[in-house]
Coordinates of C-alpha atoms in Angstrom, one line a residue:
M2 CA 0.0 0.0 0.0
T3 CA 1.1 3.4 -0.8
D4 CA 0.6 6.3 1.6
K5 CA -1.1 9.2 0.0
P6 CA -0.4 12.6 1.3
K7 CA -3.2 14.3 3.1
L8 CA -4.9 17.0 1.2
T9 CA -5.3 20.2 3.2
L10 CA -6.3 23.6 2.2
K11 CA -4.0 25.3 4.7
Q12 CA -0.3 24.9 5.3
P13 CA 0.8 24.9 8.9
L14 CA 2.0 28.3 10.1
S15 CA 5.7 28.8 10.3
L16 CA 7.3 29.4 13.7
Q17 CA 7.8 33.0 12.8
K18 CA 4.2 33.5 11.8
Q19 CA 3.0 31.7 15.0
T20 CA 5.1 34.0 17.1
Q21 CA 3.7 37.1 15.3
L22 CA 0.1 35.9 15.7
F23 CA 0.7 35.2 19.5
Q24 CA 2.2 38.6 20.0
A25 CA -0.8 40.2 18.2
L26 CA -3.3 38.3 20.4
K27 CA -1.5 38.7 23.7
P28 CA -2.7 42.2 24.4
L29 CA -6.3 41.1 23.8
H30 CA -5.9 38.3 26.3
V31 CA -4.2 40.5 28.9
Q32 CA -6.9 43.1 28.4
A33 CA -9.7 40.5 28.9
E34 CA -8.0 39.4 32.2
K35 CA -7.8 43.0 33.4
E36 CA -11.4 43.6 32.5
K37 CA -12.4 40.4 34.5
R38 CA -10.5 41.6 37.6
R39 CA -12.0 45.1 37.3
E40 CA -15.5 43.7 37.1
G41 CA -14.8 41.4 40.1
K42 CA -13.6 44.4 42.1
E43 CA -16.7 46.4 41.2
Q44 CA -19.0 43.5 42.1
A45 CA -17.2 43.1 45.5
Q46 CA -17.6 46.9 46.1
K47 CA -21.3 46.8 45.3
E48 CA -21.7 43.8 47.7
R49 CA -19.9 45.7 50.5
E50 CA -22.0 48.8 49.9
A51 CA -25.2 46.6 50.0
R52 CA -24.1 45.0 53.3
Q53 CA -23.3 48.5 54.8
K54 CA -26.7 49.8 53.7
K55 CA -28.4 46.8 55.3
R56 CA -26.4 47.3 58.5
E57 CA -27.4 51.0 58.6
G58 CA -31.1 50.0 58.1
I59 CA -30.8 47.5 61.0
K60 CA -29.3 50.2 63.3
V61 CA -32.1 52.7 62.5
T62 CA -34.8 50.1 63.0
L63 CA -33.3 48.9 66.3
A64 CA -33.1 52.6 67.5
W65 CA -36.8 52.9 66.5
L66 CA -37.7 49.7 68.5
Y67 CA -35.7 50.9 71.5
E68 CA -37.5 54.3 71.4
Q69 CA -41.0 53.0 70.8
F70 CA -41.0 49.9 73.1
P71 CA -38.4 50.5 75.9
S72 CA -40.1 48.0 78.2
C73 CA -39.6 45.2 75.7
F74 CA -36.5 46.3 73.7
N75 CA -33.7 47.4 76.0
Q76 CA -30.0 47.3 75.1
N77 CA -29.0 47.0 78.7
E78 CA -31.6 44.5 79.9
L79 CA -32.4 42.0 77.1
K80 CA -35.6 40.0 77.4
P81 CA -36.7 37.0 75.5
L82 CA -39.3 38.1 73.0
K83 CA -42.8 36.6 72.5
L84 CA -42.9 34.2 69.6
N85 CA -44.2 36.0 66.4
I86 CA -43.8 39.4 68.0
D87 CA -43.3 40.8 64.5
K88 CA -47.1 40.4 63.9
D89 CA -47.7 42.6 67.0
L90 CA -45.3 45.2 65.5
F91 CA -46.8 45.4 62.0
P92 CA -49.7 47.8 63.0
F93 CA -47.1 50.3 64.3
L94 CA -45.3 50.4 61.0
E95 CA -48.0 52.6 59.5
K96 CA -46.8 55.6 61.6
D97 CA -44.4 58.2 60.3
Q98 CA -40.7 57.4 60.7
A99 CA -41.5 53.7 61.0
P100 CA -39.3 51.2 59.2
S101 CA -40.5 48.8 56.5
K102 CA -41.5 45.2 57.2
A103 CA -38.4 43.9 55.6
K104 CA -36.2 46.2 57.7
L105 CA -38.1 45.2 60.8
R106 CA -37.6 41.5 60.1
D107 CA -33.9 42.1 59.4
A108 CA -33.5 43.9 62.7
L109 CA -35.4 41.2 64.7
T110 CA -33.2 38.6 63.1
F111 CA -30.1 40.5 64.1
Y112 CA -31.5 41.1 67.6
T113 CA -32.4 37.5 68.2
N114 CA -29.2 36.1 66.8
N115 CA -27.2 38.2 69.3
I116 CA -25.0 36.1 71.6
H117 CA -26.3 38.0 74.7
Y118 CA -30.0 37.5 73.6
L119 CA -29.4 33.8 73.1
K120 CA -27.8 33.5 76.6
T121 CA -30.8 35.4 78.0
V122 CA -33.2 32.9 76.4
I123 CA -31.2 30.0 77.8
N124 CA -31.2 31.5 81.3
S125 CA -34.8 32.8 81.4
T126 CA -38.2 31.2 82.1
N127 CA -40.6 33.6 80.4
R128 CA -41.1 35.5 77.1
Y129 CA -42.3 39.1 77.0
D130 CA -44.7 41.1 74.8
L131 CA -44.3 44.7 73.6
E132 CA -45.4 46.1 77.0
G133 CA -42.9 44.0 78.9
N134 CA -45.5 41.6 80.3
H135 CA -44.9 37.8 80.8
V136 CA -46.9 36.1 78.1
Q137 CA -45.3 32.7 77.4
E138 CA -43.1 30.3 79.1
I139 CA -39.8 29.2 77.5
T140 CA -39.9 25.4 76.9
P141 CA -36.9 23.1 77.3
E142 CA -36.9 22.5 73.6
Q143 CA -36.7 26.3 72.9
K144 CA -33.8 26.5 75.4
A145 CA -32.0 23.6 73.7
Y146 CA -32.6 25.3 70.3
A147 CA -31.1 28.6 71.6
Q148 CA -28.1 26.7 73.0
E149 CA -27.5 25.0 69.6
K150 CA -27.8 28.4 67.8
L151 CA -25.4 29.9 70.3
D152 CA -22.9 27.2 69.7
R153 CA -23.2 27.7 65.9
V154 CA -22.6 31.4 66.3
L155 CA -19.6 30.9 68.6
N156 CA -18.1 28.4 66.2
A157 CA -18.6 30.7 63.3
I158 CA -16.8 33.5 65.2
K159 CA -14.0 31.1 66.1
S160 CA -13.6 30.0 62.6
K161 CA -13.3 33.5 61.3
K162 CA -10.9 34.8 63.9
P163 CA -8.9 31.9 65.5
Y164 CA -8.1 32.7 69.1
K165 CA -4.3 33.0 69.6
T166 CA -3.0 32.3 73.1
P167 CA -0.3 34.8 74.2
K168 CA 3.1 33.3 74.4
S169 CA 4.5 32.8 77.8
P170 CA 7.8 34.6 78.8
Q171 CA 9.7 31.3 78.6
E172 CA 8.7 30.8 75.0
T173 CA 9.7 34.3 73.9
N174 CA 13.1 34.1 75.7
G175 CA 13.8 30.5 74.9

């Protein structure tokens, strides 16, 4: 059998032509990478700004709650809140200077996920309404859930910022 040469329409590029082509395309590749990095930075900046805006909304809403309901919401004396207290708060949102439902829910989530609030739920026996009255008893299941949530929050904090023990004088001198 005889080997027939392959029929092709194009000849392979010479090494010199390949080099020229690569040099011509290189700036496009570098430019595309720079564009991707710039877009990533812009996206990260937008996300930071959105988180900051949400934090500000939570602060404003919490200040409103502290002002409107001091017997229930008190920074210095946290009380376990009545279950579904948000439903009791909704009628008050129609007033001037009141936050939106979404901001209220964000603020309540922030408030109830606070380490000190969770410890209060674990150590208390009653839940309170907007006037500061005892309305519900905290069940052992609710206390166990609060303990689990507290453990998750503490573990998340530890994983973000590992605790470093200070070196003893012997280690620094030795």
